[in-house]
Coordinates of C-alpha atoms and ligand atoms in Angstrom, one line a residue:
M1 CA 15.4 -54.7 61.1
R2 CA 16.6 -58.1 60.3
E3 CA 13.4 -59.6 60.0
K4 CA 11.6 -57.1 57.9
K5 CA 15.0 -58.5 55.5
K6 CA 13.3 -61.8 56.2
I7 CA 10.1 -61.1 55.3
I8 CA 10.4 -59.8 52.4
A9 CA 12.8 -62.4 51.4
L10 CA 10.2 -64.6 51.8
I11 CA 7.8 -62.9 49.9
F12 CA 10.1 -61.5 47.1
P13 CA 12.4 -65.0 46.8
D14 CA 13.0 -64.6 43.1
S15 CA 15.3 -62.2 41.2
L16 CA 13.9 -59.2 40.6
P17 CA 15.3 -56.1 39.2
T18 CA 16.3 -52.5 41.0
L19 CA 14.1 -49.7 40.3
E20 CA 17.4 -48.3 39.5
E21 CA 17.6 -50.9 36.3
L22 CA 14.0 -50.2 35.2
E23 CA 14.5 -46.4 35.4
A24 CA 17.8 -47.1 32.7
K25 CA 16.0 -50.0 31.3
Y26 CA 12.5 -47.3 30.2
P27 CA 14.8 -44.5 30.2
P28 CA 12.4 -40.9 29.7
R29 CA 11.3 -40.7 26.0
Q30 CA 12.9 -38.2 23.4
L31 CA 10.6 -36.5 21.6
P32 CA 9.7 -32.8 20.6
A33 CA 9.1 -30.7 23.6
G34 CA 4.8 -30.6 23.7
A35 CA 4.8 -34.4 22.1
M36 CA 2.5 -36.5 24.3
V37 CA 2.2 -40.2 25.0
T38 CA -1.1 -41.1 25.2
R39 CA -2.3 -44.7 25.6
I40 CA -5.5 -46.8 25.5
A41 CA -5.2 -49.7 28.4
P42 CA -8.9 -51.7 28.0
S43 CA -9.5 -54.5 30.2
P44 CA -10.5 -57.9 27.2
T45 CA -13.7 -58.5 28.6
G46 CA -14.6 -59.0 25.0
F47 CA -16.7 -56.1 24.0
M48 CA -15.5 -52.9 22.5
H49 CA -17.5 -50.2 23.4
I50 CA -17.9 -47.0 21.7
G51 CA -17.2 -44.9 24.4
G52 CA -13.8 -47.4 24.7
L53 CA -13.4 -46.2 20.4
Y54 CA -14.5 -42.3 21.7
A55 CA -11.4 -42.7 24.1
A56 CA -8.4 -44.1 21.9
L57 CA -9.1 -42.1 19.3
I58 CA -9.3 -38.6 21.1
S59 CA -6.4 -40.3 23.3
E60 CA -4.4 -41.0 19.8
R61 CA -5.0 -37.9 17.8
F62 CA -3.6 -35.1 21.6
A63 CA -0.6 -38.4 20.3
H64 CA -0.1 -37.7 17.0
Q65 CA -1.0 -33.9 16.0
T66 CA 2.1 -33.4 18.7
N67 CA 4.4 -36.4 16.7
G68 CA 4.1 -37.5 20.2
V69 CA 3.7 -41.7 20.5
F70 CA 0.2 -43.6 21.3
Y71 CA 0.6 -46.9 22.7
L72 CA -2.0 -50.3 23.6
R73 CA -1.8 -51.5 26.7
I74 CA -3.6 -54.8 27.6
E75 CA -4.8 -54.4 30.8
D76 CA -5.3 -58.4 31.8
T77 CA -4.6 -59.2 35.3
D78 CA -8.0 -59.7 36.4
R79 CA -8.2 -63.3 35.0
K80 CA -11.1 -64.2 36.3
R81 CA -13.6 -61.9 33.8
E82 CA -10.4 -62.3 30.9
V83 CA -12.1 -64.0 27.7
A84 CA -9.9 -65.3 24.8
G85 CA -9.1 -63.3 21.9
A86 CA -10.6 -59.9 23.7
A87 CA -7.1 -58.9 23.3
D88 CA -7.2 -59.4 19.2
L89 CA -10.8 -57.8 19.7
V90 CA -9.0 -54.0 20.4
C91 CA -6.4 -53.9 18.0
R92 CA -8.6 -54.7 15.2
S93 CA -11.0 -53.1 16.2
L94 CA -8.6 -49.8 16.5
Q95 CA -7.3 -51.3 12.8
R96 CA -10.5 -51.3 11.2
Y97 CA -10.9 -47.2 12.6
G98 CA -7.3 -46.2 11.2
I99 CA -6.4 -45.5 15.2
K100 CA -2.7 -46.3 14.2
I101 CA -1.5 -47.5 17.6
D102 CA 2.3 -47.2 17.9
E103 CA 3.4 -49.7 20.4
G104 CA 1.9 -52.0 22.0
K105 CA -0.1 -55.0 20.1
I106 CA -0.2 -53.3 17.1
A107 CA -1.6 -56.3 15.4
P108 CA -3.0 -60.0 16.6
N109 CA 0.4 -62.3 17.1
N110 CA 2.7 -58.8 16.9
E111 CA 3.6 -56.4 19.6
V112 CA 6.4 -53.8 18.6
G113 CA 8.5 -51.3 21.0
A114 CA 11.2 -50.6 23.3
Y115 CA 8.9 -49.6 27.3
G116 CA 7.0 -53.5 26.8
P117 CA 6.3 -55.8 27.4
Y118 CA 2.5 -53.6 26.8
V119 CA 0.7 -57.1 28.6
Q120 CA 0.4 -56.8 32.2
S121 CA 0.3 -60.6 32.6
Q122 CA 3.6 -60.6 31.4
R123 CA 5.0 -57.1 33.5
E124 CA 4.5 -59.7 36.8
K125 CA 8.3 -58.6 37.7
I126 CA 8.0 -55.2 36.9
Y127 CA 5.3 -54.9 39.6
R128 CA 6.7 -57.3 41.6
A129 CA 10.0 -55.0 41.9
V130 CA 8.2 -51.7 42.5
I131 CA 6.0 -53.5 45.9
K132 CA 9.1 -54.8 47.2
F133 CA 10.8 -51.4 47.1
L134 CA 7.5 -49.7 49.0
M135 CA 7.8 -52.2 50.9
E136 CA 11.8 -51.8 52.0
Q137 CA 10.7 -48.2 52.2
D138 CA 8.0 -49.5 55.5
L139 CA 5.0 -48.3 53.0
A140 CA 3.9 -51.2 52.1
Y141 CA 3.1 -54.5 54.2
P142 CA 1.8 -58.2 54.0
C143 CA -2.2 -57.8 55.3
F144 CA -3.7 -61.9 55.8
C145 CA -7.1 -60.7 56.4
T146 CA -9.5 -63.2 55.3
T147 CA -12.8 -62.5 53.4
E148 CA -14.7 -62.7 56.6
E149 CA -12.3 -60.8 58.4
L150 CA -13.1 -58.6 56.4
E151 CA -16.5 -58.3 55.8
E152 CA -16.9 -58.8 59.7
L153 CA -14.8 -55.2 59.5
R154 CA -17.4 -53.6 57.1
Q155 CA -19.9 -54.7 59.6
Q156 CA -18.5 -53.3 62.3
Q157 CA -18.1 -49.5 60.8
E158 CA -21.8 -49.9 59.9
A159 CA -22.9 -50.1 63.3
A160 CA -19.9 -47.2 64.3
G161 CA -21.6 -44.8 61.4
V162 CA -18.0 -44.7 60.0
R163 CA -16.5 -44.7 57.0
F164 CA -16.2 -48.4 55.3
G165 CA -12.5 -48.7 54.7
Y166 CA -9.0 -49.6 55.4
Y167 CA -7.7 -47.2 57.1
G168 CA -6.4 -45.6 60.2
S169 CA -7.3 -47.5 63.1
W170 CA -9.4 -49.9 61.0
A171 CA -6.0 -51.3 59.2
K172 CA -5.5 -54.3 61.2
W173 CA -2.6 -55.4 59.1
R174 CA -0.6 -52.1 59.8
E175 CA 1.6 -51.8 63.2
R176 CA 1.6 -56.3 63.4
S177 CA 4.8 -57.7 64.8
S178 CA 7.0 -59.1 62.0
E179 CA 7.0 -62.3 64.3
E180 CA 3.2 -62.5 64.2
V181 CA 3.9 -62.2 59.9
L182 CA 6.7 -64.4 59.6
K183 CA 4.7 -67.3 61.5
L184 CA 1.6 -66.8 59.2
L185 CA 3.9 -66.7 56.0
A186 CA 5.5 -70.4 57.3
E187 CA 2.5 -71.3 57.9
N188 CA 1.6 -70.4 54.3
K189 CA -1.5 -68.5 54.8
P190 CA -2.9 -66.9 52.3
Y191 CA -2.0 -62.5 52.3
V192 CA -2.0 -59.1 50.0
I193 CA 0.4 -56.1 49.9
R194 CA -1.5 -53.0 51.5
F195 CA 0.2 -49.8 50.1
R196 CA 1.1 -47.8 54.3
S197 CA -1.2 -44.7 52.8
P198 CA 0.1 -41.1 54.2
G199 CA -2.9 -39.8 53.9
D200 CA -5.3 -37.6 55.6
F201 CA -9.0 -37.4 54.8
K202 CA -10.2 -34.4 56.4
Q203 CA -7.4 -32.8 54.2
K204 CA -8.5 -32.1 50.5
I205 CA -6.0 -32.2 48.1
T206 CA -6.4 -29.5 44.3
I207 CA -6.7 -31.0 41.5
E208 CA -6.5 -29.8 37.5
D209 CA -7.7 -31.9 35.3
E210 CA -7.4 -31.6 31.5
L211 CA -11.2 -32.6 31.0
L212 CA -13.3 -31.4 34.0
G213 CA -10.7 -27.9 35.5
K214 CA -10.7 -27.5 39.3
R215 CA -12.0 -30.5 41.5
E216 CA -11.2 -30.3 45.0
L217 CA -11.2 -33.8 46.4
P218 CA -10.2 -36.0 49.7
E219 CA -6.6 -37.2 50.3
N220 CA -6.4 -41.1 50.3
D221 CA -6.2 -42.8 53.7
Q222 CA -6.7 -45.8 52.2
D223 CA -4.1 -48.9 52.7
I224 CA -6.0 -50.1 49.4
V225 CA -4.0 -53.6 48.1
L226 CA -1.3 -53.3 45.9
M227 CA -0.8 -57.3 44.9
K228 CA -3.3 -60.0 45.2
S229 CA -2.9 -63.1 46.5
D230 CA -2.3 -64.3 43.5
G231 CA 0.6 -61.9 43.1
L232 CA -1.2 -59.6 40.3
P233 CA -1.4 -56.1 41.1
T234 CA -4.3 -54.2 41.1
Y235 CA -4.9 -51.7 38.9
H236 CA -4.4 -49.0 40.9
L237 CA -0.1 -50.8 41.3
A238 CA -0.1 -51.3 37.8
H239 CA -1.6 -47.9 36.5
V240 CA 0.9 -45.6 38.2
V241 CA 4.2 -48.2 37.6
D242 CA 3.2 -49.0 34.0
D243 CA 2.6 -45.1 33.1
H244 CA 6.4 -44.2 35.1
F245 CA 7.7 -46.8 32.5
M246 CA 6.4 -46.2 29.7
R247 CA 6.6 -42.6 30.3
T248 CA 2.8 -41.8 29.7
T249 CA 2.5 -38.3 29.5
H250 CA -1.2 -38.1 29.0
V251 CA -3.9 -40.4 31.0
L252 CA -6.7 -39.8 29.3
R253 CA -10.1 -42.2 30.8
G254 CA -12.9 -42.7 32.2
D255 CA -14.0 -40.2 35.0
E256 CA -14.8 -43.3 36.9
W257 CA -10.9 -43.6 37.8
L258 CA -11.7 -39.8 39.0
A259 CA -12.0 -41.0 42.9
S260 CA -9.0 -43.2 43.1
L261 CA -6.8 -40.4 41.7
P262 CA -5.9 -39.0 44.8
L263 CA -4.8 -42.7 45.7
H264 CA -2.5 -42.4 42.6
L265 CA -1.3 -39.4 43.1
Q266 CA 0.1 -40.5 46.6
L267 CA 1.1 -43.5 44.6
F268 CA 3.1 -41.3 42.2
K269 CA 5.0 -39.4 45.3
A270 CA 5.6 -41.9 47.3
L271 CA 7.6 -43.6 44.4
A272 CA 9.2 -40.5 43.8
W273 CA 7.9 -40.1 40.1
S274 CA 6.6 -37.1 38.7
A275 CA 2.4 -37.7 38.1
P276 CA 1.5 -37.5 34.4
R277 CA -1.2 -35.3 33.8
Y278 CA -4.9 -36.8 33.7
G279 CA -8.1 -36.2 31.4
H280 CA -10.8 -37.8 32.9
I281 CA -13.5 -38.7 30.1
K282 CA -17.6 -39.0 30.8
P283 CA -19.0 -41.3 29.4
I284 CA -21.2 -40.9 26.3
Q285 CA -24.9 -40.4 27.6
K286 CA -28.1 -40.8 25.8
I287 CA -31.8 -39.6 26.9
E288 CA -34.6 -42.5 28.6
G289 CA -37.6 -40.9 28.9
T290 CA -36.9 -37.5 30.5
A291 CA -33.3 -38.4 32.4
K292 CA -29.9 -39.1 30.9
R293 CA -28.1 -41.9 31.3
K294 CA -24.4 -43.6 30.0
L295 CA -24.6 -46.3 27.3
S296 CA -25.2 -49.2 28.6
K297 CA -23.4 -52.3 27.2
R298 CA -26.7 -54.8 27.7
K299 CA -29.6 -52.7 27.2
D300 CA -27.7 -50.3 24.2
P301 CA -26.4 -52.6 20.8
E302 CA -25.0 -49.5 20.1
A303 CA -23.1 -49.4 22.7
N304 CA -21.3 -51.5 20.4
V305 CA -18.6 -51.0 18.1
E306 CA -19.3 -54.3 16.2
Y307 CA -23.2 -52.5 16.3
Y308 CA -22.1 -50.3 13.5
Q309 CA -19.9 -52.4 11.6
Q310 CA -23.0 -54.6 10.9
A311 CA -25.3 -52.1 10.3
G312 CA -23.1 -50.9 7.6
Y313 CA -21.9 -47.5 8.6
P314 CA -19.1 -46.4 6.9
E315 CA -15.5 -46.2 9.0
E316 CA -15.4 -43.0 8.1
A317 CA -18.6 -41.7 9.6
I318 CA -17.7 -43.0 13.0
L319 CA -14.6 -41.2 12.8
E320 CA -16.5 -37.7 11.9
Y321 CA -19.0 -38.2 14.2
L322 CA -17.5 -39.7 17.0
L323 CA -14.7 -36.6 16.6
N324 CA -18.4 -34.6 16.5
L325 CA -18.6 -35.0 19.5
A326 CA -15.8 -34.9 20.7
N327 CA -15.0 -30.5 19.8
S328 CA -17.9 -28.8 19.2
D329 CA -15.8 -26.9 15.8
F330 CA -15.6 -29.4 13.7
E331 CA -18.7 -30.0 11.8
N332 CA -17.5 -26.3 10.2
W333 CA -14.3 -27.2 9.5
R334 CA -15.7 -30.2 7.6
K335 CA -17.4 -27.7 6.2
A336 CA -14.9 -25.6 4.9
N337 CA -12.4 -28.2 4.6
P338 CA -15.0 -31.0 2.6
Q339 CA -12.1 -32.8 0.5
A340 CA -9.8 -32.9 4.3
N341 CA -8.1 -35.4 5.3
L342 CA -9.7 -36.3 9.4
Q343 CA -5.6 -36.4 10.9
D344 CA -5.2 -32.7 9.4
F345 CA -8.3 -31.7 12.3
T346 CA -6.9 -30.3 15.4
L347 CA -8.3 -31.4 18.2
T348 CA -8.0 -29.3 21.8
F349 CA -8.8 -30.1 25.6
K350 CA -10.7 -27.1 25.6
R351 CA -13.7 -27.9 23.6
L352 CA -13.6 -31.9 24.8
K353 CA -14.2 -30.3 28.1
N354 CA -16.8 -28.5 26.9
S355 CA -18.1 -31.8 25.6
N356 CA -17.4 -33.9 27.9
G357 CA -19.6 -36.4 28.5
A358 CA -22.4 -35.9 24.9
L359 CA -25.4 -37.2 24.2
F360 CA -25.5 -40.2 21.9
D361 CA -27.6 -39.2 18.7
F362 CA -28.3 -41.3 15.9
D363 CA -30.0 -38.7 13.8
K364 CA -26.7 -36.7 14.2
L365 CA -25.1 -39.9 13.6
N366 CA -27.0 -40.6 10.0
N367 CA -26.5 -37.0 8.5
I368 CA -23.4 -36.7 9.2
S369 CA -22.6 -40.9 7.6
K370 CA -25.3 -39.3 4.6
E371 CA -22.6 -36.2 4.1
V372 CA -19.8 -38.5 4.0
I373 CA -21.8 -41.5 1.5
A374 CA -22.2 -38.3 -1.1
R375 CA -18.9 -37.8 -1.0
Y376 CA -17.8 -41.2 -2.3
S377 CA -18.0 -42.0 -5.9
A378 CA -20.2 -44.2 -7.5
T379 CA -17.4 -47.2 -7.9
E380 CA -16.0 -46.3 -3.9
V381 CA -20.1 -46.8 -3.0
Y382 CA -20.3 -49.6 -5.6
E383 CA -16.4 -51.3 -3.3
Q384 CA -17.4 -50.8 0.1
A385 CA -20.7 -51.5 -0.3
L386 CA -19.9 -54.5 -1.7
L387 CA -17.8 -55.6 0.4
W388 CA -20.3 -55.0 3.9
A389 CA -22.5 -56.9 1.9
K390 CA -20.2 -59.8 0.8
Q391 CA -20.3 -60.2 4.9
F392 CA -24.1 -58.9 5.6
D393 CA -26.2 -59.6 3.1
A394 CA -25.6 -62.0 0.6
E395 CA -28.5 -60.7 -2.2
L396 CA -27.4 -57.8 -2.2
A397 CA -23.7 -59.4 -2.5
E398 CA -24.9 -61.6 -5.2
L399 CA -26.9 -58.1 -7.2
L400 CA -23.9 -56.1 -7.1
A401 CA -21.4 -58.6 -8.4
N402 CA -23.6 -59.7 -10.5
N403 CA -24.5 -55.8 -12.0
R404 CA -21.3 -53.6 -11.6
E405 CA -22.0 -51.9 -14.2
Y406 CA -25.7 -50.8 -14.1
A407 CA -24.7 -50.7 -10.2
E408 CA -22.6 -48.4 -11.0
Q409 CA -25.2 -46.1 -12.9
I410 CA -27.4 -46.3 -10.4
L411 CA -25.0 -45.2 -8.2
K412 CA -24.5 -42.4 -10.0
I413 CA -27.6 -40.9 -10.0
E414 CA -27.2 -37.4 -8.4
R415 CA -24.4 -38.0 -7.0
T416 CA -22.3 -34.6 -8.1
N417 CA -19.3 -33.4 -6.5
D418 CA -21.1 -30.6 -5.0
E419 CA -23.6 -29.5 -2.6
K420 CA -26.8 -30.5 -4.7
A421 CA -24.7 -34.4 -4.5
R422 CA -28.0 -36.8 -3.1
K423 CA -27.6 -37.4 0.2
D424 CA -29.9 -40.4 1.1
L425 CA -27.3 -43.7 1.9
A426 CA -26.4 -43.2 5.5
R427 CA -25.8 -46.8 5.8
W428 CA -24.6 -49.6 3.7
S429 CA -28.0 -51.5 4.6
D430 CA -30.0 -48.7 3.5
L431 CA -28.5 -49.5 -0.2
K432 CA -31.1 -52.0 -1.1
E433 CA -33.7 -50.2 -0.8
E434 CA -32.6 -47.3 -2.2
I435 CA -31.8 -48.8 -5.5
S436 CA -33.5 -53.1 -5.6
Y437 CA -36.4 -51.0 -8.1
F438 CA -34.1 -51.2 -10.9
F439 CA -33.5 -54.8 -11.4
D440 CA -36.1 -56.8 -12.3
E441 CA -35.7 -59.7 -9.8
Q442 CA -36.5 -56.9 -7.5
F443 CA -39.0 -55.4 -8.6
S444 CA -42.6 -55.6 -8.8
L445 CA -45.5 -54.0 -8.7
T446 CA -49.0 -54.9 -8.6
V447 CA -52.3 -53.6 -9.3
A448 CA -53.3 -52.8 -6.2
D449 CA -50.3 -50.6 -5.7
L450 CA -51.4 -48.6 -8.3
K451 CA -54.4 -48.6 -6.5
E452 CA -53.1 -47.0 -4.1
K453 CA -49.9 -45.0 -5.1
L454 CA -52.0 -43.4 -7.9
A455 CA -55.1 -43.1 -6.6
G456 CA -57.6 -41.1 -8.6
F457 CA -55.9 -41.8 -11.8
T458 CA -58.3 -44.1 -14.1
V459 CA -56.6 -47.1 -16.4
A460 CA -57.5 -45.7 -19.4
E461 CA -55.2 -42.2 -18.3
I462 CA -52.7 -43.5 -17.2
N463 CA -52.5 -45.6 -20.8
K464 CA -52.6 -42.7 -22.5
L465 CA -50.1 -40.2 -20.7
T466 CA -47.5 -43.9 -20.9
Q467 CA -48.7 -44.1 -25.4
S468 CA -47.8 -41.0 -25.1
L469 CA -44.4 -40.7 -24.2
L470 CA -43.4 -44.1 -25.3
A471 CA -44.8 -42.6 -28.4
D472 CA -41.4 -39.8 -28.6
Y473 CA -39.4 -40.9 -26.4
S474 CA -35.8 -41.3 -27.2
E475 CA -32.5 -41.9 -25.7
N476 CA -30.5 -39.1 -26.5
D477 CA -32.6 -36.6 -25.3
S478 CA -30.9 -33.9 -23.3
P479 CA -33.3 -32.8 -19.6
Q480 CA -34.5 -30.1 -21.3
V481 CA -35.9 -31.4 -24.4
W482 CA -37.4 -34.7 -21.9
F483 CA -39.0 -32.0 -19.9
E484 CA -40.5 -30.2 -23.2
K485 CA -42.0 -33.7 -24.2
I486 CA -43.2 -34.2 -20.4
K487 CA -44.7 -30.5 -20.8
K488 CA -46.0 -30.9 -23.7
I489 CA -48.6 -34.5 -23.0
A490 CA -49.5 -32.6 -19.5
R491 CA -51.2 -30.3 -21.8
E492 CA -52.2 -31.8 -24.6
N493 CA -54.2 -34.2 -21.2
N494 CA -55.5 -30.6 -20.1
Y495 CA -52.3 -31.1 -17.1
A496 CA -51.0 -27.6 -16.2
D497 CA -47.5 -27.3 -17.9
N498 CA -46.5 -25.8 -14.3
V499 CA -47.4 -26.1 -11.0
K500 CA -47.5 -22.5 -10.2
D501 CA -50.1 -22.1 -13.2
F502 CA -52.1 -24.7 -11.2
K503 CA -51.9 -23.6 -7.8
K504 CA -53.5 -20.6 -9.3
N505 CA -56.2 -22.2 -10.9
P506 CA -56.5 -25.8 -9.7
E507 CA -59.9 -26.1 -11.1
N508 CA -59.2 -25.2 -14.8
Y509 CA -56.9 -28.3 -14.7
R510 CA -56.5 -32.4 -14.3
G511 CA -53.8 -31.4 -12.1
S512 CA -50.5 -30.4 -13.4
V513 CA -46.8 -31.6 -15.0
A514 CA -46.3 -33.2 -11.8
D515 CA -49.2 -35.6 -11.5
V516 CA -47.8 -36.5 -15.0
A517 CA -43.8 -37.1 -14.3
K518 CA -46.0 -39.1 -10.5
V519 CA -47.5 -41.8 -13.3
F520 CA -44.1 -42.5 -14.8
R521 CA -42.3 -42.3 -11.4
V522 CA -45.3 -45.3 -9.9
L523 CA -44.8 -47.4 -13.0
L524 CA -41.0 -47.7 -13.9
T525 CA -40.2 -48.0 -9.8
G526 CA -42.8 -48.7 -7.6
R527 CA -42.7 -45.6 -5.7
T528 CA -43.7 -41.7 -5.2
Q529 CA -40.4 -40.4 -4.6
T530 CA -37.4 -41.4 -6.1
P531 CA -34.0 -39.3 -7.7
D532 CA -34.2 -38.0 -10.8
L533 CA -36.5 -39.9 -12.7
F534 CA -35.0 -38.5 -16.2
S535 CA -31.4 -39.9 -15.1
I536 CA -33.7 -43.3 -13.9
M537 CA -35.2 -43.8 -17.0
I538 CA -31.5 -43.9 -18.8
V539 CA -29.8 -45.9 -16.6
M540 CA -32.7 -48.0 -16.7
G541 CA -32.5 -48.3 -21.2
K542 CA -35.6 -48.0 -23.2
E543 CA -36.4 -51.7 -23.0
R544 CA -37.5 -52.3 -19.1
V545 CA -39.0 -48.7 -19.5
K546 CA -40.9 -49.8 -21.5
K547 CA -41.8 -52.7 -20.3
R548 CA -42.5 -51.3 -17.2
L549 CA -44.5 -48.5 -19.1
S550 CA -46.6 -50.6 -20.3
F551 CA -47.5 -52.2 -17.7
C552 CA -51.5 -51.3 -17.6
L553 CA -51.3 -52.8 -21.0
T554 CA -50.6 -55.8 -20.5
G555 CA -51.4 -56.6 -16.6
S556 CA -47.0 -57.7 -16.0
V557 CA -44.3 -56.0 -15.1
Ligands
LIG601 N1 -8.0 -51.1 32.2 C1 -8.9 -50.1 32.6 C2 -10.3 -49.9 32.1 O1 -10.4 -51.0 31.7 C3 -8.3 -48.6 32.7 C4 -8.4 -47.5 32.7 C5 -7.3 -46.6 32.6 O2 -7.6 -46.1 31.1 O3 -6.4 -45.7 33.3 O4 -10.9 -48.7 33.2

């Protein structure tokens, strides 16, 4: 007994709080019934995965829709993997997407909350206090195995055809004498502290996961490492300690941790703490060939949250896409509530369970993003696009900044506040291509372009049509009057003034009014497809229209 005390005193010479003191310092939270306390707990690796943003969004929504708390904890106990500035990247990404953090690092250099510190490397004393307690209870013990010895153990297990690991009779230091431990401590030999697992692998436990449902898992019997030789805790211990003292009610985390759940539940039990509810999120997947696989940080640029920023997807579009992935009824909700705030949508575990492991789909993302941008006013589009361009496309930034009024007029075309609103923009990086022809410095039309796009029309014919239009063109015409004029030009030149008549008797005409409009369209924009031509002409202004329509006469634009 005295020897055990001596060992503990040697391992923990520092003054540590007792568990009672910690309980008092981090009391249960006073929250309304049903309020969820959730968190994300990233390891700062310098990369924000879209799956991490997804998990953060889900966790934040559940917390806030129940009047609970969402916090950010930085899990930086693996010093080898740590990347400078990585924690800031996480909180800046969450900020960018409007995912409100209540506690923890809410901004670089700003930590708030009464349950901190929220960075694991600053919580060493708390972990040590708990590990010390476990040792006092004989639920943990030091192990002096070297890497070579552990490798040897593995080989023996392989030869014997048994499960790998440090358990049962393979747990070499489980029953070592205090003398031996004291001797190696005196020699300053490196050691780790292991959990003394009470489990039996042959027994099963049944869990009810919020997202995976009922599962049967074998009990844990591994004497896993709680404290590494550098004195820092492993994920397992830190998770249990932090989620207890930070009073998390729901741990929503990647499903790679499901296999460790029996161990985590065992640790909660050993400490006589009640465990939180768990929901294991399957990774977002993509199809490769015929197989599904998870989005890979190495192979898929779209795995990185920064990718979406660079491509110029509005943050709101990414949030809508992720909510849609999480709960498939989001789409209907959005249709019924086109102007509602995203916060008003209620996520449910039930639907999340059904969509767990969803597929990443660019078409879907682009469609959602087009809908989102279609809801913006021309001014909003202008401002957001300019903000993006300043960072990623200097030429577009200059174009927009120097021509604000003209650009907003362009963006107003077909930007109606209804179902018919234009839906051609999914990303700000698509904008230049969409609007460039309005700007003389970006517009070019060659004879080769004309030959290709207006094949079948002679130069004489093109000139005749354009001169007719110019002779009678007025910027004060209504769209109806304008179109009547085009139809008149069509008739005068032996084109059917409606497509139906032309289809009925194609042999009677040179073409239809659509072909006449095409001539004007190509000359004005260099394209065969554009938004409403009348609006384009009004926005371009008479001078520009005149100049472009005279291309065949003058040979230049
Ligand atoms: N640091 C762990 C990870 O990044 C956190 C898992 C959890 O949410 O508990 O995978």
